[in-house]
GROMACS .gro file of C-alpha atoms in nm:
model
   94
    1UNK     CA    1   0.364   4.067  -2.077
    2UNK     CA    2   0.469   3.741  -2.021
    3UNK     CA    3   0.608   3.453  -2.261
    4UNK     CA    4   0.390   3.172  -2.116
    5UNK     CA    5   0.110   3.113  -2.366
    6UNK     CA    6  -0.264   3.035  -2.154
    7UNK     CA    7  -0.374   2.764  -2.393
    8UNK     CA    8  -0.073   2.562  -2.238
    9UNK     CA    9  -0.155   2.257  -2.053
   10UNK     CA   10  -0.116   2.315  -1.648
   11UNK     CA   11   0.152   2.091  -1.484
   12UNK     CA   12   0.028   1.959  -1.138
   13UNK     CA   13   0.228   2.046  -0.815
   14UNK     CA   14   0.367   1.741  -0.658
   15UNK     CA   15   0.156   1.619  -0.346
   16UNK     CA   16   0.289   1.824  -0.049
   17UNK     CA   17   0.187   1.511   0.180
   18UNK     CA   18   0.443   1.294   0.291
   19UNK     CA   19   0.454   0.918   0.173
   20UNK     CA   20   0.358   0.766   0.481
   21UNK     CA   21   0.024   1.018   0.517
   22UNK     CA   22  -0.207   0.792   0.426
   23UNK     CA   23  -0.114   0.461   0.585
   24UNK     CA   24  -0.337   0.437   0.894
   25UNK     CA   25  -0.286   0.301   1.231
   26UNK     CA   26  -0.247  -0.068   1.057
   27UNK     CA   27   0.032   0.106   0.847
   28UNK     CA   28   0.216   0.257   1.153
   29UNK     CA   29   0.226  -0.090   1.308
   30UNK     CA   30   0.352  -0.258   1.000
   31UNK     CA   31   0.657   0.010   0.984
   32UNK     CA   32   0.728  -0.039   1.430
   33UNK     CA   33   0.719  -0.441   1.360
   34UNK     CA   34   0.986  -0.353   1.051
   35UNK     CA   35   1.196  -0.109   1.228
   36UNK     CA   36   1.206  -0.358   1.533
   37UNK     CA   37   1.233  -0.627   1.260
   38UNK     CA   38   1.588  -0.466   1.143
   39UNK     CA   39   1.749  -0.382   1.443
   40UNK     CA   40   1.717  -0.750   1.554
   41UNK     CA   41   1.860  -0.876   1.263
   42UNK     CA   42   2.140  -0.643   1.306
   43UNK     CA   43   2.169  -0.760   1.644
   44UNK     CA   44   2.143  -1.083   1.638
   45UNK     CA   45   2.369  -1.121   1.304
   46UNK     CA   46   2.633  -0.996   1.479
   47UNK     CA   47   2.619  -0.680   1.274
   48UNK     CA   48   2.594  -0.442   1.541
   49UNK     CA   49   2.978  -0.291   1.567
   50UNK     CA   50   3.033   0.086   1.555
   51UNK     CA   51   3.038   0.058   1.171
   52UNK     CA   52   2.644  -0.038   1.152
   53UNK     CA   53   2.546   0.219   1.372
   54UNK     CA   54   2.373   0.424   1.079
   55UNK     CA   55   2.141   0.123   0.983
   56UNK     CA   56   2.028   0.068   1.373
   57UNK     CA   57   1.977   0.497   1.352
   58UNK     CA   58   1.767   0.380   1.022
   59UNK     CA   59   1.583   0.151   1.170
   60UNK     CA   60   1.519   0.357   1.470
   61UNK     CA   61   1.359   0.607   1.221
   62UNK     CA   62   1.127   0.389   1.087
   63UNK     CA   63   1.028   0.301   1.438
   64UNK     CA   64   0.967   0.633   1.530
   65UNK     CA   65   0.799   0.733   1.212
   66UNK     CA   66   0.551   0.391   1.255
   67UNK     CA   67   0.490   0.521   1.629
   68UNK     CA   68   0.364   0.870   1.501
   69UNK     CA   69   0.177   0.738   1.223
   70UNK     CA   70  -0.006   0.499   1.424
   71UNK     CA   71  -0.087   0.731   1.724
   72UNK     CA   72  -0.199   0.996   1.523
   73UNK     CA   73  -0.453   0.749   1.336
   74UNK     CA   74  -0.558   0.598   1.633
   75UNK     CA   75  -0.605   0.931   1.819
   76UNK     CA   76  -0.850   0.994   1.511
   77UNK     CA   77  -1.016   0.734   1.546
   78UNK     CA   78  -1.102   0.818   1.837
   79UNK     CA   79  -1.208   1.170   1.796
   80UNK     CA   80  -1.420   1.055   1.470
   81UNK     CA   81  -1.563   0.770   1.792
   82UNK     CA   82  -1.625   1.042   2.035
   83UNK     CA   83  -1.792   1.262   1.797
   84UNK     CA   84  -2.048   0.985   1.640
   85UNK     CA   85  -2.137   0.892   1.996
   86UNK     CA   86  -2.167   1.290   2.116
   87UNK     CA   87  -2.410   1.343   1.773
   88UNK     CA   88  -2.633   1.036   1.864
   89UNK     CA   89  -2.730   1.119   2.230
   90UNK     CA   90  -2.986   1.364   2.305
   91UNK     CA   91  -2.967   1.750   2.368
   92UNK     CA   92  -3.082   1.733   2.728
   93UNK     CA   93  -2.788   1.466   2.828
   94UNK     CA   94  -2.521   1.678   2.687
   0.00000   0.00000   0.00000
């Protein structure tokens, strides 16, 4: 038997989705113009000796991360697109 009573309120599970899931293509563009954003700054600060190299890695992460985010909502788009225009034509042009 176990010691857990079942009148106990449930706790939820955290959201398995990652915090950038839901940002769109517009949100995948907003994090490439930030990552490109930092590394220019670091760059043209002066700030770009061996020592910084872990912010220009950062900001090549957030780069990368705004590149998948907005190709994979763009690439939706598109399939959502195709699929609208496949259900509105006729049988016999299929």
């Amino acid at each position: 038997m176990s010691d857990r009573h079942t009148d106990e309120p449930r706790i939820p599970a955290a959201e398995s989705a990652p915090w950038w899931g839901g940002t769109g293509p517009v949100g995948g563009i907003v994090l490439i113009l930030l990552g490109v954003g930092a590394a220019a700054a670091l760059f043209l600060t002066g700030h770009a000796a061996p020592d910084t190299y872990p912010n220009l890695y950062g900001a090549a992460k957030v780069v990368a991360v705004g590149l998948v985010v907005a190709g994979t909502g763009l690439l939706a788009k598109r399939r959502r697109t195709r699929e609208t225009c496949d259900a509105a034509r006729p049988d016999e042009e299929r």
